[in-house]
CSV table of C-alpha atoms in Angstrom, one decimal:
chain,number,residue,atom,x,y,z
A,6,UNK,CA,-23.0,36.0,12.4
A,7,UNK,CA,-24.0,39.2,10.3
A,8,UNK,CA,-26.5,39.6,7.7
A,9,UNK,CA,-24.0,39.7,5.0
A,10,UNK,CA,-22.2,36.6,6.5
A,11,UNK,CA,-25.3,34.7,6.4
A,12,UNK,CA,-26.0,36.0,3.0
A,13,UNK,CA,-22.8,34.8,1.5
A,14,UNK,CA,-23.0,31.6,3.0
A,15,UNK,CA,-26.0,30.9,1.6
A,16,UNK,CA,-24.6,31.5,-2.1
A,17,UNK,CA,-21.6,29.5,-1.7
A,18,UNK,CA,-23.9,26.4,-0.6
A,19,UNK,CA,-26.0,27.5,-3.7
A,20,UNK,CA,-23.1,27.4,-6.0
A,21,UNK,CA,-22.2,23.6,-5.0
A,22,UNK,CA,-23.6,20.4,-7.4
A,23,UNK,CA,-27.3,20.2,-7.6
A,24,UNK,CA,-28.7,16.5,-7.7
A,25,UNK,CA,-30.1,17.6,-10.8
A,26,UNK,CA,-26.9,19.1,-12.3
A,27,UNK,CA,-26.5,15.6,-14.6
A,28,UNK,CA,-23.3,16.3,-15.9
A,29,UNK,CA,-21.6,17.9,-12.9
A,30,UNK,CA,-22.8,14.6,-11.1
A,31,UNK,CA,-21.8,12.4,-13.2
A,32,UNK,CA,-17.9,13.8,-13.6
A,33,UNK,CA,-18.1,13.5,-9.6
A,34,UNK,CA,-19.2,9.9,-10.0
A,35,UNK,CA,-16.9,9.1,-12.3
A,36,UNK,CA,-14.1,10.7,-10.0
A,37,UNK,CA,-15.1,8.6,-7.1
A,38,UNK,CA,-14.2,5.6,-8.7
A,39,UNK,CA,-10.3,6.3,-8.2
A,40,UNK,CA,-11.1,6.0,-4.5
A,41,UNK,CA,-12.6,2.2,-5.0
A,42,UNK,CA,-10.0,-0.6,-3.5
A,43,UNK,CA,-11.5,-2.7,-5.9
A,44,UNK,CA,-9.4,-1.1,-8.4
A,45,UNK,CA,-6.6,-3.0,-6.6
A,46,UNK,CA,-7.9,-6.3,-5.6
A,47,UNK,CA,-9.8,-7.1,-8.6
A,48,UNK,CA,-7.0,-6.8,-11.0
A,49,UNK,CA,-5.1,-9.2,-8.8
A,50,UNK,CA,-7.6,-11.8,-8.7
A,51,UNK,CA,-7.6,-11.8,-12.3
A,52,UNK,CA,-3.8,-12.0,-12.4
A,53,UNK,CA,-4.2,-14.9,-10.0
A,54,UNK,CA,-6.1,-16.7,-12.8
A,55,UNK,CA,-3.9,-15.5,-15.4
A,56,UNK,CA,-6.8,-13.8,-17.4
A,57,UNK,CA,-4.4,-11.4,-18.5
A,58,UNK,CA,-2.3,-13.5,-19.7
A,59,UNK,CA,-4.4,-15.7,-21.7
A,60,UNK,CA,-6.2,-12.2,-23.3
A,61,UNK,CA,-3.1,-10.9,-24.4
A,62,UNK,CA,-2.0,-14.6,-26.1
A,63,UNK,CA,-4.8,-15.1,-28.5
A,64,UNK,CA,-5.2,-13.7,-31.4
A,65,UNK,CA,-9.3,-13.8,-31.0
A,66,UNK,CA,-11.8,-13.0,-28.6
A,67,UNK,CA,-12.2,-15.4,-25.8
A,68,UNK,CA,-15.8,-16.1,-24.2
A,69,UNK,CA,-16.6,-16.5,-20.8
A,70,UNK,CA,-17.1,-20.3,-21.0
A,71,UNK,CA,-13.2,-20.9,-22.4
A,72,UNK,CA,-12.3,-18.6,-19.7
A,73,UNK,CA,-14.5,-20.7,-17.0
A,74,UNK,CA,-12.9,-24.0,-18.7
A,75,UNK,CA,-9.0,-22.5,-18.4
A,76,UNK,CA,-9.7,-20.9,-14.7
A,77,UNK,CA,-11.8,-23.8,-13.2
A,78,UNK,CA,-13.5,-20.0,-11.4
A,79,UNK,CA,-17.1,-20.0,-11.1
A,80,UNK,CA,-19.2,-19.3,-14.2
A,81,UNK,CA,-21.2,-16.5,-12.9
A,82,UNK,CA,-18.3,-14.9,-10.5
A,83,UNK,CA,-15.8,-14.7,-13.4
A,84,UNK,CA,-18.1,-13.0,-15.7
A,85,UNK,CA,-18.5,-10.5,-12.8
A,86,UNK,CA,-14.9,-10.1,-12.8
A,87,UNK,CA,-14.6,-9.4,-16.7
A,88,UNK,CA,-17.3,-7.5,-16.3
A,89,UNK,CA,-15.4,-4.7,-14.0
A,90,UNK,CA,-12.3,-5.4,-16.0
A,91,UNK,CA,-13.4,-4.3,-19.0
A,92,UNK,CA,-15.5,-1.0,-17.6
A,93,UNK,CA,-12.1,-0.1,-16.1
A,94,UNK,CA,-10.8,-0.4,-19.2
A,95,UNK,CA,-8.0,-3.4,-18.5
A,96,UNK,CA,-9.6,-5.7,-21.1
A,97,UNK,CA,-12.2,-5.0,-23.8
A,98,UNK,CA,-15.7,-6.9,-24.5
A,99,UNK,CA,-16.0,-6.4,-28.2
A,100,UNK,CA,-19.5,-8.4,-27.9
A,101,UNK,CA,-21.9,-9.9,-24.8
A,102,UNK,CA,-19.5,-12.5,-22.9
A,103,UNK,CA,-16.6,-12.7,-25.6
A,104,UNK,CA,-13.1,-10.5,-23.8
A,105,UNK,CA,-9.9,-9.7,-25.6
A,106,UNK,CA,-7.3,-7.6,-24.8
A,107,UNK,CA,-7.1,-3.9,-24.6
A,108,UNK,CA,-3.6,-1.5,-24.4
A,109,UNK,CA,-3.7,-1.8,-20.5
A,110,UNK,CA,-3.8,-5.9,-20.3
A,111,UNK,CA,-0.1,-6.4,-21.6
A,112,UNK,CA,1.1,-4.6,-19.0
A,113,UNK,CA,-0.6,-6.6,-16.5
A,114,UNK,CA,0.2,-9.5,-18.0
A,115,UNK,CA,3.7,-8.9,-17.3
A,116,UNK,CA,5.0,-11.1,-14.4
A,117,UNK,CA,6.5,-8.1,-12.7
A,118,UNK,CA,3.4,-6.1,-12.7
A,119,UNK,CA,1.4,-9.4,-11.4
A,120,UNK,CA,4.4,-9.3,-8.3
A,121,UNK,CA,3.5,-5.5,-7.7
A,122,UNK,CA,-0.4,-6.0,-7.7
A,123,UNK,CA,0.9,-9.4,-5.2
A,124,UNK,CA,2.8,-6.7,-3.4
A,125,UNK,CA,-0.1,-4.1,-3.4
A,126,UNK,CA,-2.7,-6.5,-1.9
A,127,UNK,CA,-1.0,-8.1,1.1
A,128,UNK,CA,1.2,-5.2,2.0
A,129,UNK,CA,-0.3,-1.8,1.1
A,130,UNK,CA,-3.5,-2.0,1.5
A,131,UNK,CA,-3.8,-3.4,5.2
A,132,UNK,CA,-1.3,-0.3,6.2
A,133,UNK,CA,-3.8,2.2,4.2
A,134,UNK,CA,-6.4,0.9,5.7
A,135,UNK,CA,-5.1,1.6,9.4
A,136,UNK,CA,-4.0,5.0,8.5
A,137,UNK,CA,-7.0,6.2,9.9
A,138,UNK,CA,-6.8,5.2,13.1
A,139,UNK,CA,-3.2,5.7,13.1
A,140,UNK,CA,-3.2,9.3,12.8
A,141,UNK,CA,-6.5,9.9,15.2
A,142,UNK,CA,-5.0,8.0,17.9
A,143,UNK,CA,-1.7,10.2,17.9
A,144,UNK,CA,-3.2,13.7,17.4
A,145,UNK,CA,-2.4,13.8,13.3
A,146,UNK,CA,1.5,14.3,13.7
A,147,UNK,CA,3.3,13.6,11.2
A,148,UNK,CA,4.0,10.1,10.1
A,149,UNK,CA,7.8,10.6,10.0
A,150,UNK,CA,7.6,11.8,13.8
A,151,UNK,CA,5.5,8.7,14.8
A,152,UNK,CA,7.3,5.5,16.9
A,153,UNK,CA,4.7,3.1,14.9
A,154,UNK,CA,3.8,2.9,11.1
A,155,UNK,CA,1.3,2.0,9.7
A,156,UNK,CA,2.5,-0.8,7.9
A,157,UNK,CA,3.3,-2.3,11.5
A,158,UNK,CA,-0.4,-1.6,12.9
A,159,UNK,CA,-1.5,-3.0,9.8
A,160,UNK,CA,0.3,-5.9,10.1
A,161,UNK,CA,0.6,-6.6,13.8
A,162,UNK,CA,4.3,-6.6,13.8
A,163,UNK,CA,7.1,-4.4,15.8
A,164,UNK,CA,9.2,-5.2,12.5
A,165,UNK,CA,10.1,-2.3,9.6
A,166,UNK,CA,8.6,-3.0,6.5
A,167,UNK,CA,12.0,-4.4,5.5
A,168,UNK,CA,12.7,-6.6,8.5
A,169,UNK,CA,9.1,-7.9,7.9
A,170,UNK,CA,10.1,-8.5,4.5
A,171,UNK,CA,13.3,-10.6,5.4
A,172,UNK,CA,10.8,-13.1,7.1
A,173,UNK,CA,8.7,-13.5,4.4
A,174,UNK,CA,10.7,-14.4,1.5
A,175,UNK,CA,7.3,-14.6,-1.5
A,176,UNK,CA,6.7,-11.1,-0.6
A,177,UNK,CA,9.9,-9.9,-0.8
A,178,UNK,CA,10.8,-11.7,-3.9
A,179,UNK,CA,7.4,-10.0,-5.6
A,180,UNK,CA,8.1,-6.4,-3.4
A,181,UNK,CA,12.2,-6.7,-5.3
A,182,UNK,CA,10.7,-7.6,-8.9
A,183,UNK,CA,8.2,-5.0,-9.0
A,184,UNK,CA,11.0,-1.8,-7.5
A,185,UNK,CA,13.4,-4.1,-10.4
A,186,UNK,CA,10.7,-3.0,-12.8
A,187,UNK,CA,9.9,0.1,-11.7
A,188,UNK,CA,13.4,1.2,-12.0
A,189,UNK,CA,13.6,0.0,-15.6
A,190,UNK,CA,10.8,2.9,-16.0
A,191,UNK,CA,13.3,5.7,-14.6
A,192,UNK,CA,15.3,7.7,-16.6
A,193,UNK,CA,19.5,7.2,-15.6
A,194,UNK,CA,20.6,10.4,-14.9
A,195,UNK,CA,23.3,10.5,-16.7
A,196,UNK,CA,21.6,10.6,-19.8
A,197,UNK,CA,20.0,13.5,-18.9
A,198,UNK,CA,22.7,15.7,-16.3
A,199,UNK,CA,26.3,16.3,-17.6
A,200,UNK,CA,28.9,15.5,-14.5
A,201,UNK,CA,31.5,15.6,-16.4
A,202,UNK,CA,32.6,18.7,-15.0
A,203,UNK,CA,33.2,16.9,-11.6
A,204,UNK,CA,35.7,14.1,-13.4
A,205,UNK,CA,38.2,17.2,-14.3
A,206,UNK,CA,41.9,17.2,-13.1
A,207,UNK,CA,44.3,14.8,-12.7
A,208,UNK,CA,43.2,11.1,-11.3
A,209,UNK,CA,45.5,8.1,-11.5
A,210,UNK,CA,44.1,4.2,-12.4
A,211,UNK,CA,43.7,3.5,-8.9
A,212,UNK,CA,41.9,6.6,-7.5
A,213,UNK,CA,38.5,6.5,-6.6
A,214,UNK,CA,36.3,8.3,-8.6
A,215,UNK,CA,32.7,7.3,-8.0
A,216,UNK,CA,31.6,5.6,-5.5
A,217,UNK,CA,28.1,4.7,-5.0
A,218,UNK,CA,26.9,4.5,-1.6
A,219,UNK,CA,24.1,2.3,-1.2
A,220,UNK,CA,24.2,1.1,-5.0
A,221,UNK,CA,22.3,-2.5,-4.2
A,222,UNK,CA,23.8,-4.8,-7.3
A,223,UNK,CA,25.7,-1.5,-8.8
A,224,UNK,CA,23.4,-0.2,-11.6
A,225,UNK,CA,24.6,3.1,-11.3
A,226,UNK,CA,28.3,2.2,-11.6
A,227,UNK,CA,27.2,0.2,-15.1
A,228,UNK,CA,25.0,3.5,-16.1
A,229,UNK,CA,28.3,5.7,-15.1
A,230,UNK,CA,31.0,3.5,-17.2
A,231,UNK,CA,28.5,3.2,-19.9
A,232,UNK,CA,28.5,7.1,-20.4
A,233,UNK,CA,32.0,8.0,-19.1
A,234,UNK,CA,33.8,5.1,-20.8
A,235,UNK,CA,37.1,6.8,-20.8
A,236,UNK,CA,37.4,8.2,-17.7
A,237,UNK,CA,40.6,7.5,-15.0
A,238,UNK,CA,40.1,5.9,-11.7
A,239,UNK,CA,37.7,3.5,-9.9
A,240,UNK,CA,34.6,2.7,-9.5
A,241,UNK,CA,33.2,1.6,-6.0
A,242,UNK,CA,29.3,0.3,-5.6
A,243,UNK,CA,28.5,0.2,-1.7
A,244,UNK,CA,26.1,-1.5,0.2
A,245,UNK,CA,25.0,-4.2,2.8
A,246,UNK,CA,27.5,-7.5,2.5
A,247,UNK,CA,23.6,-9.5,2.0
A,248,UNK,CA,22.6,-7.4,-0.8
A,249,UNK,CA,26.3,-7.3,-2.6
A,250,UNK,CA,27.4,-10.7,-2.2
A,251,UNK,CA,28.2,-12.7,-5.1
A,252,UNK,CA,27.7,-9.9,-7.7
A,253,UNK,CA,30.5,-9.4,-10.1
A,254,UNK,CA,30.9,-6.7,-12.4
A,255,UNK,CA,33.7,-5.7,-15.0
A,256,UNK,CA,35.1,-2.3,-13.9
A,257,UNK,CA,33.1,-1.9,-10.7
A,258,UNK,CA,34.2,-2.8,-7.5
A,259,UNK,CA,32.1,-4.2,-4.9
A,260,UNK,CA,32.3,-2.9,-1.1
A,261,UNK,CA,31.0,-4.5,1.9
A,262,UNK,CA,29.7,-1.0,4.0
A,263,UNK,CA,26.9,0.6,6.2
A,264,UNK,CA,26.7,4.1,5.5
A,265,UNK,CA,25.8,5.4,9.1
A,266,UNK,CA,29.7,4.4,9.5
A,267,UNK,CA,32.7,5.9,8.8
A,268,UNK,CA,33.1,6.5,4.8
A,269,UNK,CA,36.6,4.4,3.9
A,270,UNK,CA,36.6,5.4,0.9
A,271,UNK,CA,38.8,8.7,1.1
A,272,UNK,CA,39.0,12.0,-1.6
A,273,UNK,CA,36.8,10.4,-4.3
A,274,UNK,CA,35.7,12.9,-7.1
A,275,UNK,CA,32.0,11.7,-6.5
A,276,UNK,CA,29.7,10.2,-3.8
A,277,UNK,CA,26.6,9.4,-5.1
A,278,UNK,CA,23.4,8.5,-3.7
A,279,UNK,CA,20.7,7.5,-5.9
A,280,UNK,CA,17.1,7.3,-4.0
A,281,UNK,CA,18.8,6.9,-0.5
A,282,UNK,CA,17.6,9.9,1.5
A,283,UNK,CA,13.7,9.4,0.7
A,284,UNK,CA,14.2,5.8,2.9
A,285,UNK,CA,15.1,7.6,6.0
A,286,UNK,CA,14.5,10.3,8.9
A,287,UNK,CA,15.7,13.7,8.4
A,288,UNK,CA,17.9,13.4,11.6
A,289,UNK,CA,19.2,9.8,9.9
A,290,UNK,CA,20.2,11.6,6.5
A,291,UNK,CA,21.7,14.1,8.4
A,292,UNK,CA,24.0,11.3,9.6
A,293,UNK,CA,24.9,9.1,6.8
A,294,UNK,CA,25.2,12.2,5.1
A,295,UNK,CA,27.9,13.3,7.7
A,296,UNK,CA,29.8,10.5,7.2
A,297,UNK,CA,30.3,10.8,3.8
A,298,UNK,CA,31.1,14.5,4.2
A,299,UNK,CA,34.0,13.9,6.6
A,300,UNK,CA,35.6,11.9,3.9
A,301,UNK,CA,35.5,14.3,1.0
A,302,UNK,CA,38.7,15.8,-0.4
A,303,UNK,CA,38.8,19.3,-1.9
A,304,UNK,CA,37.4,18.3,-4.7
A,305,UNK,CA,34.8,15.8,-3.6
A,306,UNK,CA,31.1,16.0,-4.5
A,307,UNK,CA,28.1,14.2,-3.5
A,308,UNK,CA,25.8,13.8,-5.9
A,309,UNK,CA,22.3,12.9,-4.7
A,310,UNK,CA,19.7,11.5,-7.2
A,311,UNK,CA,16.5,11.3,-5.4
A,312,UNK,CA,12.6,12.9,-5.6
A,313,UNK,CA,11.7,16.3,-5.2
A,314,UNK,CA,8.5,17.3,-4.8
A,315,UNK,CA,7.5,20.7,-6.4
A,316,UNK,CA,5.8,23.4,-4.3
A,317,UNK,CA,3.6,24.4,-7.5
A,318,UNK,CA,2.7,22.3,-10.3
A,319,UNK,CA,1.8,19.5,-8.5
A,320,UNK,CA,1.6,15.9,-9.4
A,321,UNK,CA,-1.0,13.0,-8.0
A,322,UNK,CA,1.9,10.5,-8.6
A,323,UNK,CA,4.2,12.1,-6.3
A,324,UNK,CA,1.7,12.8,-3.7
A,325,UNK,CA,0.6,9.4,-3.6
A,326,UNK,CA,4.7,8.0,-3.6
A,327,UNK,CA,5.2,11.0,-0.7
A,328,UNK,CA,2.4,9.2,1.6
A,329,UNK,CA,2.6,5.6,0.9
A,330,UNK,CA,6.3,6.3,2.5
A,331,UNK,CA,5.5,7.6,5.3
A,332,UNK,CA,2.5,4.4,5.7
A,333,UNK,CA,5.1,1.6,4.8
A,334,UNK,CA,8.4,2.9,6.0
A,335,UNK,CA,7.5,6.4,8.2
A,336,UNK,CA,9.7,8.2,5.9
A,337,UNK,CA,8.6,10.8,3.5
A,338,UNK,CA,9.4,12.7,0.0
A,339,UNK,CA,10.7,16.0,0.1
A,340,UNK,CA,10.7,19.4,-0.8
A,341,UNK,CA,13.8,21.5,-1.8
A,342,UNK,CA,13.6,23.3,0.9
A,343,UNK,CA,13.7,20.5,3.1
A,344,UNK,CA,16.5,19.0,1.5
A,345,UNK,CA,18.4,22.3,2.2
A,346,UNK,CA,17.8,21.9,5.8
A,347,UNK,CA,19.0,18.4,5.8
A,348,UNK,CA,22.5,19.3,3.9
A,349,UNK,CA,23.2,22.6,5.7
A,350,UNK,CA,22.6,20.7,9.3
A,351,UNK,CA,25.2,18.1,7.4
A,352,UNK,CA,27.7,20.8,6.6
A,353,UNK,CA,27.1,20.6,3.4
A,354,UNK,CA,26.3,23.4,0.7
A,355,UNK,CA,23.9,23.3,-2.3
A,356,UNK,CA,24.8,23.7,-5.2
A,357,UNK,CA,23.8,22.5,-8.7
A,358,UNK,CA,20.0,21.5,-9.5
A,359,UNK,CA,18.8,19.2,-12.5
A,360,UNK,CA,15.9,18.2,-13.0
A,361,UNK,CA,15.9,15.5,-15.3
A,362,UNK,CA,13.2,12.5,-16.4
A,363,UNK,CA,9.8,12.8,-17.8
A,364,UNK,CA,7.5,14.0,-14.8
A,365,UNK,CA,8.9,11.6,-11.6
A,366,UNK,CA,10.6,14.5,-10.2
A,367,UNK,CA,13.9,13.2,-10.4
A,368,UNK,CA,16.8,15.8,-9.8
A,369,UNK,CA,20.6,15.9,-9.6
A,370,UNK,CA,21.9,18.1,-6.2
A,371,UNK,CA,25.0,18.4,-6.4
A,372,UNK,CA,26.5,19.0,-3.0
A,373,UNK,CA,30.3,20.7,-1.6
């Protein structure tokens, strides 16, 4: 190492946070604290009890001894608890040992977002926590390239995430709620992207025009109707027979299908899929996408509705979304770029880009 190597070295470790730098400390303190599991587990205790709950019901501060008399908790553990609760902000402390509610605790208090911090505890954390490991032990590759997730290390199981789920009916009913809730969050599409170009020409009563593939209970055939009332032609909501079986919906029609098969459906002006491809391998996409595009007409579409990460810009929601699907599922968010390389190795050619929603990075690809 030169002179002037050494030299510059020693003024970049110069330059970094002194002890004694208060403030610069303190900001790195304060950062840390998003890095606490506590943030998780506590809130979820306190939801256990129903803390939240009770907060956001009275009209006055509560103490810590009504709180101890409605929880039947430990004196001395739940003022703890309420303690770290309200430096985090999720309930206030007006005065020593009385709690009322702040902004946050109404959301908590909501039974979905008691199901997602339900969800959070039993199945996220164990499969961050052997992420670790998971990545040491197979030379960091990618988790999309891996044979194992995390979630199954995590949880001792050769099952997907899913299949684990279908064996453990609480935490799937609390995993369904909270994605119900989430989705009530997100933006439709079509509210924000005009596709009415796509419904143009002739198309009799019985013509299918949109069929959703992999809809689940058909929210985006309700979303479609609801803003092209008037339109000509059929709508068709596709999934699994378990997932569509007893649903009935005025206008839509309900399809029994698995989209790694062949497509039935035949010339319909649009195939959509609405956050499908972020579920699955890029060789698996490349499939069901396949089979969707060897049942297009000439003037077929598919639409896909699904997250794309920017390159620039960048956004610590969508990170963290991007990487907790590769540790649950092995799957990952994607690029632009990426998903060009998935539709061109489908046959498939690029087209329109929306970006639509308020900062989830939602867009519309519309695909020939």
């Amino acid at each position: 190492m030169s002179e002037t190597e050494i030299e510059e070295l020693i003024n970049r470790l110069e330059s970094f946070p002194k002890p004694d730098d208060r403030a610069q400390c303190q900001r790195l303190w304060e950062a840390a604290r998003s890095f606490a599991p506590l943030q998780l587990v506590i809130p979820r205790i306190a939801s256990d009890l129903h803390i939240f709950e009770v907060l956001v019901k009275s009209k006055e501060p509560i103490s810590t001894a009504e709180l101890v008399a409605r929880t039947n908790a430990d004196e001395h553990l739940l003022g703890r608890i309420l303690r770290y609760l309200a430096a985090q902000f999720l309930i206030t402390s007006p005065s020593p040992r009385l709690w009322t509610s702040s902004p946050l605790t109404s959301f908590l208090a909501n039974p979905a977002y008691a199901a997602g911090l339900r969800f959070g505890t039993v199945c996220v954390l164990p499969s961050e926590a052997t992420l670790p490991a998971l990545l040491s032990n197979n030379s960091y590759k990618d988790t999309s390239s891996l044979d194992t997730t995390a979630f199954q290390l995590g949880h001792d199981t050769q099952d997907s995430m899913f299949e684990w789920l279908s064996r453990h009916p609480d935490e799937r009913n609390d995993f369904q709620q909270w994605m119900a809730e989430s989705h009530k969050r997100q933006q439709s599409a079509f509210g924000g992207v005009d596709l009415s170009e796509l419904l143009r020409g002739s198309s009799s009563p019985e013509a299918p025009v949109f069929v959703d593939v992999g809809g689940g209970n058909g929210q985006s055939c309700a979303e479609f109707l609801d803003m092209y009332p008037n339109f000509a032609g059929r709508l068709i909501n596709q999934d699994l027979q378990a997932k569509i079986i007893g649903i009935q919906s005025k206008g839509i029609v309900h399809q029994d299908h698995d989209f790694f098969t062949e497509q039935p459906v035949k010339g319909a002006k649009i195939y959509h899929f609405r956050k499908i491809l972020h579920n699955w391998s890029t060789d698996e996409c490349v499939e069901l996408l396949s089979r969707t595009r060897e049942a297009m007409g000439r003037e077929s579409r598919i639409v896909i509705d699904d997250i794309a990460i920017e390159e620039s810009n960048l956004d610590w929601h969508l990170s963290y979304v991007d990487l907790t699907m590769g540790i649950l599922f092995g799957t990952r968010e994607r690029t632009l770029f990426e998903f060009k390389y998935i539709f061109e190795r489908a046959g498939l050619a690029l087209g329109r880009v929306v970006k639509y929603g308020k900062g989830f990075g939602e867009h519309i690809m519309v695909l020939s």
